[in-house]
């Protein structure tokens, strides 16, 4: 049994290994772990409690506009009546 490898076979094996390993090594390591700001932002966006509080705040802001309306509304009357 020969204990040496033929040089052309060694070159072919080495070239095949480099062709396969090159693109694998060039791939990115994968997604980075999110930052603390990203985690907090996602938690606030997806939280049902935060969504409910936001809706309550919007409703309170809308009713505040009605509360700021004039207390005694004024109306103008003009003489005359007509039918067409």
CSV table of N, CA and C in Angstrom, one decimal:
chain,number,residue,atom,x,y,z
A,1,UNK,N,0.8,-1.2,0.0
A,1,UNK,CA,0.0,0.0,0.0
A,1,UNK,C,0.9,1.2,0.0
A,2,UNK,N,0.7,2.1,-1.0
A,2,UNK,CA,1.6,3.3,-1.0
A,2,UNK,C,1.2,4.3,0.1
A,3,UNK,N,2.2,4.8,0.7
A,3,UNK,CA,2.0,5.8,1.8
A,3,UNK,C,2.1,7.2,1.4
A,4,UNK,N,2.4,7.5,0.1
A,4,UNK,CA,2.5,8.9,-0.3
A,4,UNK,C,1.3,9.1,-1.2
A,5,UNK,N,0.9,10.4,-1.3
A,5,UNK,CA,-0.2,10.8,-2.2
A,5,UNK,C,0.4,11.5,-3.4
A,6,UNK,N,-0.2,11.2,-4.5
A,6,UNK,CA,0.3,11.8,-5.8
A,6,UNK,C,0.2,13.3,-5.7
A,7,UNK,N,1.2,14.1,-6.2
A,7,UNK,CA,1.1,15.5,-6.1
A,7,UNK,C,-0.1,16.1,-6.8
A,8,UNK,N,-0.5,15.6,-8.0
A,8,UNK,CA,-1.6,16.2,-8.7
A,8,UNK,C,-2.9,15.9,-7.9
A,9,UNK,N,-3.0,14.8,-7.2
A,9,UNK,CA,-4.2,14.5,-6.4
A,9,UNK,C,-4.2,15.4,-5.2
A,10,UNK,N,-3.1,15.7,-4.6
A,10,UNK,CA,-3.0,16.6,-3.5
A,10,UNK,C,-3.4,18.0,-3.9
A,11,UNK,N,-2.9,18.5,-5.1
A,11,UNK,CA,-3.3,19.8,-5.6
A,11,UNK,C,-4.8,19.9,-5.8
A,12,UNK,N,-5.3,18.9,-6.4
A,12,UNK,CA,-6.8,18.9,-6.7
A,12,UNK,C,-7.6,18.9,-5.4
A,13,UNK,N,-7.2,18.2,-4.4
A,13,UNK,CA,-7.9,18.2,-3.1
A,13,UNK,C,-7.8,19.5,-2.4
A,14,UNK,N,-6.6,20.1,-2.5
A,14,UNK,CA,-6.4,21.4,-1.9
A,14,UNK,C,-7.2,22.5,-2.6
A,15,UNK,N,-7.2,22.5,-3.9
A,15,UNK,CA,-8.0,23.4,-4.7
A,15,UNK,C,-9.5,23.3,-4.4
A,16,UNK,N,-10.0,22.0,-4.3
A,16,UNK,CA,-11.4,21.8,-4.0
A,16,UNK,C,-11.7,22.3,-2.6
A,17,UNK,N,-10.9,22.1,-1.7
A,17,UNK,CA,-11.1,22.6,-0.3
A,17,UNK,C,-11.2,24.1,-0.3
A,18,UNK,N,-10.3,24.8,-1.0
A,18,UNK,CA,-10.3,26.2,-1.0
A,18,UNK,C,-11.5,26.8,-1.8
A,19,UNK,N,-12.0,26.1,-2.8
A,19,UNK,CA,-13.1,26.6,-3.5
A,19,UNK,C,-14.4,26.5,-2.6
A,20,UNK,N,-14.5,25.5,-1.8
A,20,UNK,CA,-15.6,25.3,-1.0
A,20,UNK,C,-15.5,26.2,0.3
A,21,UNK,N,-14.3,26.3,0.9
A,21,UNK,CA,-14.2,27.0,2.1
A,21,UNK,C,-14.2,28.5,1.9
A,22,UNK,N,-13.8,29.0,0.7
A,22,UNK,CA,-13.8,30.4,0.5
A,22,UNK,C,-15.1,31.1,0.6
A,23,UNK,N,-16.2,30.7,-0.1
A,23,UNK,CA,-17.5,31.3,0.1
A,23,UNK,C,-18.1,31.1,1.5
A,24,UNK,N,-17.8,30.0,2.1
A,24,UNK,CA,-18.3,29.8,3.5
A,24,UNK,C,-17.7,30.8,4.4
A,25,UNK,N,-16.4,31.0,4.3
A,25,UNK,CA,-15.7,32.0,5.2
A,25,UNK,C,-16.2,33.4,4.9
A,26,UNK,N,-16.6,33.7,3.7
A,26,UNK,CA,-17.0,35.1,3.4
A,26,UNK,C,-18.4,35.4,3.8
A,27,UNK,N,-19.2,34.5,4.2
A,27,UNK,CA,-20.5,34.8,4.7
A,27,UNK,C,-20.5,35.5,6.0
A,28,UNK,N,-21.5,36.4,6.2
A,28,UNK,CA,-21.6,37.1,7.5
A,28,UNK,C,-21.8,36.1,8.7
A,29,UNK,N,-21.5,36.5,9.8
A,29,UNK,CA,-21.6,35.7,11.0
A,29,UNK,C,-23.0,35.4,11.4
A,30,UNK,N,-24.0,36.2,10.9
A,30,UNK,CA,-25.4,36.0,11.3
A,30,UNK,C,-25.9,37.4,11.9
A,31,UNK,N,-27.1,37.4,12.3
A,31,UNK,CA,-27.7,38.6,12.8
A,31,UNK,C,-27.1,39.0,14.1
A,32,UNK,N,-26.9,40.3,14.3
A,32,UNK,CA,-26.3,40.8,15.5
A,32,UNK,C,-27.4,40.8,16.6
A,33,UNK,N,-27.0,40.8,17.8
A,33,UNK,CA,-28.0,40.8,18.9
A,33,UNK,C,-28.5,42.3,19.0
A,34,UNK,N,-29.8,42.4,19.2
A,34,UNK,CA,-30.4,43.8,19.3
A,34,UNK,C,-29.9,44.6,20.5
A,35,UNK,N,-29.9,45.9,20.3
A,35,UNK,CA,-29.4,46.8,21.4
A,35,UNK,C,-30.6,46.9,22.4
A,36,UNK,N,-30.2,47.5,23.5
A,36,UNK,CA,-31.2,47.7,24.6
A,36,UNK,C,-32.4,48.6,24.1
A,37,UNK,N,-32.0,49.7,23.3
A,37,UNK,CA,-33.0,50.6,22.8
A,37,UNK,C,-34.0,49.8,21.9
A,38,UNK,N,-33.5,48.9,21.0
A,38,UNK,CA,-34.3,48.2,20.1
A,38,UNK,C,-35.3,47.3,20.9
A,39,UNK,N,-34.8,46.6,22.0
A,39,UNK,CA,-35.6,45.7,22.8
A,39,UNK,C,-36.7,46.5,23.5
A,40,UNK,N,-36.4,47.7,24.0
A,40,UNK,CA,-37.4,48.5,24.7
A,40,UNK,C,-38.4,49.0,23.7
A,41,UNK,N,-38.0,49.4,22.5
A,41,UNK,CA,-38.9,49.9,21.5
A,41,UNK,C,-39.9,48.8,21.1
A,42,UNK,N,-39.4,47.6,20.8
A,42,UNK,CA,-40.2,46.5,20.4
A,42,UNK,C,-41.2,46.2,21.5
A,43,UNK,N,-40.8,46.2,22.8
A,43,UNK,CA,-41.6,45.9,23.9
A,43,UNK,C,-42.8,46.9,24.0
A,44,UNK,N,-42.5,48.2,23.8
A,44,UNK,CA,-43.5,49.2,23.9
A,44,UNK,C,-44.5,49.1,22.7
A,45,UNK,N,-44.0,48.7,21.5
A,45,UNK,CA,-44.8,48.6,20.3
A,45,UNK,C,-45.8,47.4,20.5
A,46,UNK,N,-45.4,46.4,21.1
A,46,UNK,CA,-46.1,45.1,21.1
A,46,UNK,C,-46.9,44.9,22.4
A,47,UNK,N,-46.8,45.8,23.4
A,47,UNK,CA,-47.4,45.6,24.7
A,47,UNK,C,-48.9,46.0,24.6
A,48,UNK,N,-49.8,45.1,25.0
A,48,UNK,CA,-51.2,45.5,25.1
A,48,UNK,C,-51.5,46.6,26.1
A,49,UNK,N,-50.8,46.6,27.2
A,49,UNK,CA,-51.0,47.6,28.2
A,49,UNK,C,-50.6,49.0,27.7
A,50,UNK,N,-49.6,49.1,26.9
A,50,UNK,CA,-49.2,50.4,26.4
A,50,UNK,C,-50.2,50.8,25.3
A,51,UNK,N,-50.7,49.9,24.5
A,51,UNK,CA,-51.6,50.2,23.5
A,51,UNK,C,-52.9,50.7,24.1
A,52,UNK,N,-53.4,50.1,25.2
A,52,UNK,CA,-54.6,50.5,25.9
A,52,UNK,C,-54.4,51.9,26.5
A,53,UNK,N,-53.2,52.2,27.1
A,53,UNK,CA,-52.9,53.5,27.7
A,53,UNK,C,-52.9,54.5,26.6
A,54,UNK,N,-52.4,54.2,25.4
A,54,UNK,CA,-52.3,55.2,24.3
A,54,UNK,C,-53.7,55.5,23.9
A,55,UNK,N,-54.6,54.5,23.8
A,55,UNK,CA,-56.0,54.8,23.4
A,55,UNK,C,-56.7,55.7,24.5
A,56,UNK,N,-56.5,55.4,25.7
A,56,UNK,CA,-57.1,56.2,26.8
A,56,UNK,C,-56.6,57.7,26.7
A,57,UNK,N,-55.3,57.8,26.4
A,57,UNK,CA,-54.7,59.2,26.3
A,57,UNK,C,-55.3,59.9,25.1
A,58,UNK,N,-55.5,59.2,24.0
A,58,UNK,CA,-56.1,59.8,22.8
A,58,UNK,C,-57.6,60.2,23.1
A,59,UNK,N,-58.3,59.4,23.8
A,59,UNK,CA,-59.7,59.7,24.2
A,59,UNK,C,-59.8,60.9,25.1
A,60,UNK,N,-58.9,60.9,26.1
A,60,UNK,CA,-58.8,62.1,27.0
A,60,UNK,C,-58.5,63.4,26.3
A,61,UNK,N,-57.6,63.3,25.3
A,61,UNK,CA,-57.2,64.5,24.6
A,61,UNK,C,-58.4,65.0,23.7
A,62,UNK,N,-59.2,64.1,23.2
A,62,UNK,CA,-60.3,64.5,22.4
A,62,UNK,C,-61.4,65.1,23.3
A,63,UNK,N,-61.6,64.6,24.4
A,63,UNK,CA,-62.6,65.1,25.3
A,63,UNK,C,-62.2,66.5,25.9
A,64,UNK,N,-60.9,66.7,26.0
A,64,UNK,CA,-60.4,67.9,26.5
A,64,UNK,C,-60.7,69.1,25.5
A,65,UNK,N,-60.7,68.8,24.2
A,65,UNK,CA,-61.1,69.8,23.2
A,65,UNK,C,-62.5,70.2,23.4
A,66,UNK,N,-63.4,69.3,23.8
A,66,UNK,CA,-64.8,69.6,24.0
A,66,UNK,C,-64.9,70.4,25.3
A,67,UNK,N,-64.1,70.1,26.3
A,67,UNK,CA,-64.2,70.9,27.6
A,67,UNK,C,-63.7,72.3,27.4
A,68,UNK,N,-62.9,72.5,26.5
A,68,UNK,CA,-62.3,73.9,26.3
A,68,UNK,C,-63.2,74.7,25.4
A,69,UNK,N,-64.3,74.2,24.9
A,69,UNK,CA,-65.2,74.9,24.0
A,69,UNK,C,-65.9,76.0,24.9
A,70,UNK,N,-66.4,77.1,24.3
A,70,UNK,CA,-67.1,78.1,25.0
A,70,UNK,C,-68.2,77.6,25.9
A,71,UNK,N,-68.4,78.1,27.1
A,71,UNK,CA,-69.4,77.6,28.0
A,71,UNK,C,-70.8,78.1,27.5
A,72,UNK,N,-70.9,79.3,27.1
A,72,UNK,CA,-72.2,79.8,26.6
A,72,UNK,C,-72.1,80.0,25.1
A,73,UNK,N,-72.6,79.1,24.4
A,73,UNK,CA,-72.5,79.3,22.9
A,73,UNK,C,-73.5,80.5,22.5
A,74,UNK,N,-73.1,81.2,21.5
A,74,UNK,CA,-73.9,82.3,21.0
A,74,UNK,C,-74.6,81.9,19.7
A,75,UNK,N,-75.8,82.4,19.6
A,75,UNK,CA,-76.6,82.1,18.4
A,75,UNK,C,-77.1,83.5,17.9
A,76,UNK,N,-77.2,83.6,16.6
A,76,UNK,CA,-77.8,84.9,16.1
A,76,UNK,C,-79.1,84.5,15.4
A,77,UNK,N,-80.1,85.4,15.6
A,77,UNK,CA,-81.4,85.2,15.0
A,77,UNK,C,-81.7,86.4,14.1
A,78,UNK,N,-82.2,86.1,13.0
A,78,UNK,CA,-82.6,87.2,12.1
A,78,UNK,C,-84.1,87.1,11.8
A,79,UNK,N,-84.7,88.3,11.7
A,79,UNK,CA,-86.2,88.3,11.4
A,79,UNK,C,-86.4,87.8,10.0
A,80,UNK,N,-87.5,87.1,9.9
A,80,UNK,CA,-88.0,86.7,8.6
A,80,UNK,C,-88.1,85.2,8.5
A,81,UNK,N,-89.0,84.8,7.7
A,81,UNK,CA,-89.2,83.4,7.4
A,81,UNK,C,-89.6,83.2,6.0
A,82,UNK,N,-89.3,82.1,5.5
A,82,UNK,CA,-89.6,81.9,4.1
A,82,UNK,C,-89.8,80.5,3.7
A,83,UNK,N,-90.6,80.2,2.8
A,83,UNK,CA,-90.8,78.9,2.3
A,83,UNK,C,-90.5,78.9,0.8
A,84,UNK,N,-89.9,77.9,0.3
A,84,UNK,CA,-89.7,77.8,-1.1
A,84,UNK,C,-90.4,76.6,-1.7
